[in-house]
């Protein structure tokens, strides 16, 4: 029985300061394998930098730590031997990189690990010494029993040069509840790196009163006390500072431009949301927020036909509501003429007894 050509399995990039196991396959019908020899060359000049024979029945070859060098591109092939020391044909070479193990971690979890809102935008940083790019990441949310309850799904990165900074918003956190969060990144060479599971607790920060303005008539003294619960909420933006139009509005029409407010308020129970805007990009997201019931509310500006008899497209607003348990539904506003680039428009979104209503109108 003869020896057939083995197939060396492709490998992700790995850290040369740690041992690494190469694996291979051999077609059925081949002689019993008792040893293998792995040869590794620098891709730049094809110089052999590692060649070793290992006696083993396993279809694997272990390269010890510090045999190779990080930041170098290599190719490798393998041959196998039977009990009579017959040698197989050489496998087709594979290529791989050695890189220092990358890091990925959350950067803005509060020091006391207490989040005071029903939503939180988790910031993270990926880094790698030799500059290996990150290709994608997944952020998973777990309950107190470390059972996964939500995920970002796979998010692909357009330019993952380290240090790469990103963020993802989770919403629907319950008050007085413990959660864990973890991020896992995959590099362009298929290396996988994960953060620790970070524990945090949710404890809503509630104002004492929920009325905008409270008036108290001090009739005996002849004056009125006014108490205001209107507060100024500091926001963040991209770009920073934001691009203003006529000093009365922010230009968010460019890709990846946004303004957000993450602290100082909460949305609970019934509510009324009003949004003023003008000249939106068609089919774009114009608002996203969450409430303490665990729902994420996304508002999109759309264009389309109200019915099959419509001859011209019209403008409308689409609202998408998703709960942390996965339940979701859509609601659509009334249709109006395509929005003028010069006029201001207003959206009313109300929630009463769990039912949403939506209205679009010119200002």
Tab-separated table of C-alpha atoms in Angstrom, residues 21-342:
chain	number	residue	atom	x	y	z
A	21	UNK	CA	-0.236	22.893	16.018
A	22	UNK	CA	-0.413	22.336	12.249
A	23	UNK	CA	-2.819	19.645	11.081
A	24	UNK	CA	-3.085	17.701	7.844
A	25	UNK	CA	-5.233	15.043	6.207
A	26	UNK	CA	-4.388	11.911	4.236
A	27	UNK	CA	-6.762	10.165	1.857
A	28	UNK	CA	-8.244	6.842	2.976
A	29	UNK	CA	-6.405	3.830	1.598
A	30	UNK	CA	-2.981	5.260	2.352
A	31	UNK	CA	-0.414	3.330	4.407
A	32	UNK	CA	-0.320	3.760	8.190
A	33	UNK	CA	1.318	7.079	9.055
A	34	UNK	CA	3.983	6.891	11.780
A	35	UNK	CA	5.824	10.196	11.313
A	36	UNK	CA	5.682	13.515	9.512
A	37	UNK	CA	8.100	16.280	8.557
A	38	UNK	CA	7.062	19.941	8.403
A	39	UNK	CA	9.128	22.451	6.425
A	40	UNK	CA	8.602	26.207	6.822
A	41	UNK	CA	10.165	28.845	4.570
A	42	UNK	CA	10.155	32.642	4.552
A	43	UNK	CA	7.876	33.704	1.744
A	44	UNK	CA	10.150	36.626	0.820
A	45	UNK	CA	13.193	34.514	-0.166
A	46	UNK	CA	11.959	30.904	0.236
A	47	UNK	CA	14.736	30.266	2.778
A	48	UNK	CA	14.069	27.283	5.065
A	49	UNK	CA	13.705	28.512	8.658
A	50	UNK	CA	12.214	25.382	10.215
A	51	UNK	CA	12.351	21.682	9.321
A	52	UNK	CA	11.620	18.915	11.782
A	53	UNK	CA	10.449	15.320	11.765
A	54	UNK	CA	8.067	14.201	14.512
A	55	UNK	CA	7.244	10.568	15.283
A	56	UNK	CA	3.478	10.381	15.850
A	57	UNK	CA	0.388	8.596	14.610
A	58	UNK	CA	-1.554	11.832	14.870
A	59	UNK	CA	-2.145	13.933	11.784
A	60	UNK	CA	-0.510	16.950	13.383
A	61	UNK	CA	2.791	18.707	13.851
A	62	UNK	CA	3.583	20.957	16.837
A	63	UNK	CA	5.879	23.934	16.314
A	64	UNK	CA	7.314	25.094	19.625
A	65	UNK	CA	7.280	28.704	20.800
A	66	UNK	CA	9.897	31.095	19.384
A	67	UNK	CA	10.830	28.891	16.424
A	68	UNK	CA	9.429	31.586	14.102
A	69	UNK	CA	9.295	35.390	14.160
A	70	UNK	CA	6.283	37.680	14.427
A	71	UNK	CA	5.650	40.064	11.544
A	72	UNK	CA	6.959	37.575	8.939
A	73	UNK	CA	5.059	35.888	6.077
A	74	UNK	CA	5.795	32.152	5.674
A	75	UNK	CA	4.891	29.138	3.571
A	76	UNK	CA	4.832	25.542	4.761
A	77	UNK	CA	4.509	22.004	3.431
A	78	UNK	CA	4.490	18.526	4.961
A	79	UNK	CA	5.487	14.984	4.043
A	80	UNK	CA	4.519	11.813	5.914
A	81	UNK	CA	6.265	8.462	6.500
A	82	UNK	CA	5.090	4.884	7.010
A	83	UNK	CA	6.616	2.139	9.192
A	84	UNK	CA	9.075	1.237	6.421
A	85	UNK	CA	10.226	4.877	6.283
A	86	UNK	CA	8.681	5.375	2.866
A	87	UNK	CA	8.052	9.066	2.177
A	88	UNK	CA	4.927	10.531	0.627
A	89	UNK	CA	4.862	13.250	-2.049
A	90	UNK	CA	5.114	16.766	-0.626
A	91	UNK	CA	1.867	18.540	0.146
A	92	UNK	CA	0.833	21.691	-1.684
A	93	UNK	CA	2.271	24.632	0.303
A	94	UNK	CA	0.120	26.942	2.406
A	95	UNK	CA	0.932	30.549	3.351
A	96	UNK	CA	0.484	32.192	6.729
A	97	UNK	CA	1.552	35.159	8.880
A	98	UNK	CA	2.968	35.228	12.371
A	99	UNK	CA	1.685	38.170	14.402
A	100	UNK	CA	1.737	39.126	18.061
A	101	UNK	CA	-1.575	38.231	19.691
A	102	UNK	CA	-3.954	41.197	19.173
A	103	UNK	CA	-6.073	42.774	21.899
A	104	UNK	CA	-9.686	43.889	21.919
A	105	UNK	CA	-11.435	45.476	24.892
A	106	UNK	CA	-14.286	47.746	25.932
A	107	UNK	CA	-13.127	51.241	26.835
A	108	UNK	CA	-16.114	53.089	28.322
A	109	UNK	CA	-17.801	50.743	30.803
A	110	UNK	CA	-18.203	52.915	33.952
A	111	UNK	CA	-15.597	52.334	36.661
A	112	UNK	CA	-18.315	51.238	39.100
A	113	UNK	CA	-19.797	48.971	36.403
A	114	UNK	CA	-23.198	50.619	36.878
A	115	UNK	CA	-25.168	51.797	33.829
A	116	UNK	CA	-27.963	54.234	34.651
A	117	UNK	CA	-30.047	53.961	31.471
A	118	UNK	CA	-32.017	51.374	29.525
A	119	UNK	CA	-29.471	51.633	26.702
A	120	UNK	CA	-25.722	52.042	26.425
A	121	UNK	CA	-23.343	52.606	23.513
A	122	UNK	CA	-20.397	50.277	24.188
A	123	UNK	CA	-17.079	51.603	22.842
A	124	UNK	CA	-14.174	49.262	22.149
A	125	UNK	CA	-10.621	49.329	20.797
A	126	UNK	CA	-8.785	46.689	18.745
A	127	UNK	CA	-4.987	46.820	18.602
A	128	UNK	CA	-2.181	44.741	17.124
A	129	UNK	CA	1.532	45.584	17.292
A	130	UNK	CA	2.514	44.681	13.720
A	131	UNK	CA	-0.580	46.292	12.195
A	132	UNK	CA	-2.757	43.281	11.326
A	133	UNK	CA	-6.201	44.609	10.343
A	134	UNK	CA	-9.425	43.576	12.051
A	135	UNK	CA	-11.999	42.251	9.562
A	136	UNK	CA	-15.137	41.823	11.677
A	137	UNK	CA	-16.461	41.638	15.213
A	138	UNK	CA	-19.392	40.275	17.216
A	139	UNK	CA	-20.630	41.666	20.529
A	140	UNK	CA	-22.745	39.321	22.650
A	141	UNK	CA	-24.909	40.265	25.620
A	142	UNK	CA	-25.524	37.740	28.416
A	143	UNK	CA	-27.841	37.642	31.419
A	144	UNK	CA	-26.738	37.030	34.999
A	145	UNK	CA	-26.560	33.271	34.276
A	146	UNK	CA	-24.264	34.032	31.302
A	147	UNK	CA	-26.854	32.842	28.811
A	148	UNK	CA	-26.709	34.839	25.579
A	149	UNK	CA	-29.792	37.042	25.180
A	150	UNK	CA	-28.761	39.469	22.416
A	151	UNK	CA	-26.046	39.932	19.810
A	152	UNK	CA	-24.792	42.499	17.345
A	153	UNK	CA	-24.378	39.785	14.737
A	154	UNK	CA	-21.260	39.846	12.589
A	155	UNK	CA	-20.267	43.459	11.889
A	156	UNK	CA	-17.749	43.842	9.062
A	157	UNK	CA	-15.134	46.601	9.212
A	158	UNK	CA	-14.251	48.731	6.183
A	159	UNK	CA	-10.862	49.974	7.385
A	160	UNK	CA	-9.656	47.947	10.329
A	161	UNK	CA	-6.168	49.393	10.731
A	162	UNK	CA	-5.119	49.264	14.394
A	163	UNK	CA	-5.769	50.923	16.664
A	164	UNK	CA	-9.373	50.495	15.476
A	165	UNK	CA	-12.135	52.090	17.560
A	166	UNK	CA	-15.772	51.084	17.238
A	167	UNK	CA	-19.032	51.074	19.159
A	168	UNK	CA	-22.378	49.287	19.339
A	169	UNK	CA	-25.634	50.263	21.033
A	170	UNK	CA	-27.595	47.767	23.136
A	171	UNK	CA	-31.016	48.775	24.422
A	172	UNK	CA	-33.752	47.345	26.623
A	173	UNK	CA	-31.803	46.819	29.838
A	174	UNK	CA	-34.015	46.117	32.851
A	175	UNK	CA	-33.608	48.064	36.064
A	176	UNK	CA	-31.712	46.402	38.960
A	177	UNK	CA	-30.410	43.663	36.668
A	178	UNK	CA	-26.966	42.137	36.100
A	179	UNK	CA	-25.563	41.542	32.622
A	180	UNK	CA	-22.316	40.420	30.989
A	181	UNK	CA	-20.937	41.608	27.660
A	182	UNK	CA	-18.136	40.251	25.470
A	183	UNK	CA	-16.628	41.181	22.110
A	184	UNK	CA	-14.888	38.799	19.708
A	185	UNK	CA	-12.912	40.079	16.725
A	186	UNK	CA	-11.610	38.271	13.649
A	187	UNK	CA	-8.579	39.571	11.745
A	188	UNK	CA	-8.116	39.604	7.971
A	189	UNK	CA	-5.966	36.483	8.429
A	190	UNK	CA	-8.713	34.707	10.426
A	191	UNK	CA	-7.110	34.990	13.848
A	192	UNK	CA	-9.749	35.266	16.575
A	193	UNK	CA	-9.390	37.471	19.663
A	194	UNK	CA	-11.915	37.954	22.479
A	195	UNK	CA	-12.261	40.243	25.452
A	196	UNK	CA	-13.102	38.992	28.905
A	197	UNK	CA	-16.784	38.846	29.791
A	198	UNK	CA	-17.411	42.179	31.499
A	199	UNK	CA	-20.074	42.264	34.212
A	200	UNK	CA	-22.207	45.363	34.670
A	201	UNK	CA	-25.336	46.271	36.598
A	202	UNK	CA	-28.223	48.465	35.487
A	203	UNK	CA	-29.656	50.980	37.938
A	204	UNK	CA	-31.857	53.636	36.367
A	205	UNK	CA	-31.283	57.232	37.363
A	206	UNK	CA	-34.723	58.792	37.862
A	207	UNK	CA	-35.577	62.474	38.308
A	208	UNK	CA	-37.846	63.319	41.234
A	209	UNK	CA	-40.519	64.929	39.044
A	210	UNK	CA	-41.578	64.324	35.468
A	211	UNK	CA	-43.502	67.530	34.737
A	212	UNK	CA	-41.668	70.087	32.611
A	213	UNK	CA	-42.678	73.073	34.762
A	214	UNK	CA	-44.287	73.084	38.227
A	215	UNK	CA	-46.006	76.206	39.557
A	216	UNK	CA	-46.741	76.687	43.270
A	217	UNK	CA	-49.053	79.533	44.294
A	218	UNK	CA	-47.855	81.076	47.557
A	219	UNK	CA	-51.020	83.130	47.945
A	220	UNK	CA	-50.442	84.369	51.483
A	221	UNK	CA	-47.038	85.774	50.584
A	222	UNK	CA	-48.203	87.030	47.185
A	223	UNK	CA	-45.813	85.237	44.852
A	224	UNK	CA	-45.574	82.122	42.653
A	225	UNK	CA	-42.728	79.604	42.829
A	226	UNK	CA	-41.671	78.150	39.503
A	227	UNK	CA	-39.713	74.901	39.309
A	228	UNK	CA	-38.458	73.668	35.954
A	229	UNK	CA	-37.476	70.092	35.086
A	230	UNK	CA	-36.303	71.115	31.628
A	231	UNK	CA	-32.668	70.052	31.484
A	232	UNK	CA	-29.818	70.572	29.078
A	233	UNK	CA	-28.448	67.257	27.840
A	234	UNK	CA	-24.918	67.258	26.486
A	235	UNK	CA	-24.539	65.321	23.248
A	236	UNK	CA	-21.704	63.994	21.130
A	237	UNK	CA	-21.302	64.074	17.359
A	238	UNK	CA	-19.360	62.838	14.383
A	239	UNK	CA	-17.684	64.878	13.037
A	240	UNK	CA	-16.687	66.904	16.112
A	241	UNK	CA	-17.550	69.737	16.159
A	242	UNK	CA	-20.679	69.146	14.057
A	243	UNK	CA	-21.284	70.913	10.751
A	244	UNK	CA	-23.922	73.608	11.240
A	245	UNK	CA	-26.292	75.080	8.652
A	246	UNK	CA	-27.192	78.748	9.203
A	247	UNK	CA	-26.369	78.288	12.925
A	248	UNK	CA	-29.764	76.670	13.529
A	249	UNK	CA	-29.386	73.033	12.486
A	250	UNK	CA	-26.789	70.263	12.132
A	251	UNK	CA	-25.880	68.777	8.755
A	252	UNK	CA	-26.087	64.960	9.011
A	253	UNK	CA	-26.322	64.169	5.303
A	254	UNK	CA	-22.759	62.850	4.957
A	255	UNK	CA	-21.975	59.170	5.517
A	256	UNK	CA	-21.295	58.221	9.145
A	257	UNK	CA	-22.352	61.619	10.497
A	258	UNK	CA	-24.505	61.625	13.615
A	259	UNK	CA	-25.482	63.370	16.822
A	260	UNK	CA	-26.386	61.318	19.894
A	261	UNK	CA	-27.396	61.768	23.517
A	262	UNK	CA	-26.665	58.786	25.781
A	263	UNK	CA	-27.036	60.181	29.308
A	264	UNK	CA	-29.309	62.306	31.470
A	265	UNK	CA	-32.732	60.968	30.486
A	266	UNK	CA	-34.876	57.860	30.154
A	267	UNK	CA	-37.982	57.040	28.114
A	268	UNK	CA	-40.646	55.031	29.938
A	269	UNK	CA	-44.347	54.280	29.607
A	270	UNK	CA	-46.436	56.460	27.303
A	271	UNK	CA	-44.556	59.214	25.501
A	272	UNK	CA	-44.652	61.773	22.707
A	273	UNK	CA	-41.592	62.284	20.506
A	274	UNK	CA	-41.338	65.198	18.069
A	275	UNK	CA	-38.599	65.498	15.470
A	276	UNK	CA	-37.880	68.514	13.254
A	277	UNK	CA	-35.778	68.028	10.136
A	278	UNK	CA	-35.278	69.105	6.541
A	279	UNK	CA	-33.743	67.737	3.334
A	280	UNK	CA	-33.135	64.152	4.549
A	281	UNK	CA	-31.374	61.547	2.422
A	282	UNK	CA	-33.978	59.116	1.010
A	283	UNK	CA	-34.081	55.675	2.654
A	284	UNK	CA	-31.894	56.836	5.532
A	285	UNK	CA	-32.173	56.499	9.312
A	286	UNK	CA	-33.051	59.842	10.892
A	287	UNK	CA	-33.648	58.807	14.517
A	288	UNK	CA	-32.895	55.894	16.831
A	289	UNK	CA	-33.655	55.616	20.534
A	290	UNK	CA	-34.797	53.122	23.152
A	291	UNK	CA	-37.166	52.992	26.104
A	292	UNK	CA	-37.060	51.216	29.445
A	293	UNK	CA	-39.559	48.611	28.191
A	294	UNK	CA	-36.696	47.106	26.207
A	295	UNK	CA	-37.688	48.403	22.787
A	296	UNK	CA	-35.386	49.994	20.218
A	297	UNK	CA	-37.223	52.452	17.981
A	298	UNK	CA	-35.717	53.269	14.569
A	299	UNK	CA	-37.182	55.977	12.319
A	300	UNK	CA	-36.391	55.994	8.575
A	301	UNK	CA	-37.272	58.508	5.848
A	302	UNK	CA	-38.730	56.641	2.856
A	303	UNK	CA	-40.124	57.293	-0.621
A	304	UNK	CA	-42.660	55.091	-2.399
A	305	UNK	CA	-46.155	54.670	-3.772
A	306	UNK	CA	-49.126	54.816	-1.429
A	307	UNK	CA	-51.099	52.321	-3.523
A	308	UNK	CA	-51.091	50.618	-6.929
A	309	UNK	CA	-53.029	53.503	-8.480
A	310	UNK	CA	-50.460	56.138	-7.477
A	311	UNK	CA	-48.644	57.713	-10.425
A	312	UNK	CA	-45.925	59.593	-8.520
A	313	UNK	CA	-43.787	58.514	-5.572
A	314	UNK	CA	-44.464	60.191	-2.239
A	315	UNK	CA	-42.657	60.654	1.049
A	316	UNK	CA	-43.433	58.833	4.289
A	317	UNK	CA	-41.819	57.792	7.559
A	318	UNK	CA	-41.208	54.184	8.563
A	319	UNK	CA	-40.762	53.249	12.222
A	320	UNK	CA	-39.312	49.882	13.198
A	321	UNK	CA	-39.760	48.722	16.795
A	322	UNK	CA	-37.737	45.785	18.146
A	323	UNK	CA	-37.702	44.335	21.651
A	324	UNK	CA	-34.710	42.727	23.312
A	325	UNK	CA	-36.564	39.386	23.149
A	326	UNK	CA	-36.780	39.687	19.360
A	327	UNK	CA	-40.440	40.754	18.983
A	328	UNK	CA	-40.826	43.441	16.321
A	329	UNK	CA	-43.251	45.346	14.146
A	330	UNK	CA	-43.418	48.197	11.643
A	331	UNK	CA	-45.593	51.280	11.505
A	332	UNK	CA	-45.896	53.778	8.644
A	333	UNK	CA	-46.923	57.424	8.612
A	334	UNK	CA	-49.270	59.147	6.229
A	335	UNK	CA	-47.950	59.893	2.702
A	336	UNK	CA	-47.189	63.454	1.571
A	337	UNK	CA	-45.527	65.042	-1.472
A	338	UNK	CA	-41.783	64.465	-1.861
A	339	UNK	CA	-40.099	66.723	0.669
A	340	UNK	CA	-38.786	70.074	-0.471
A	341	UNK	CA	-35.115	70.647	0.292
A	342	UNK	CA	-35.926	74.118	1.664
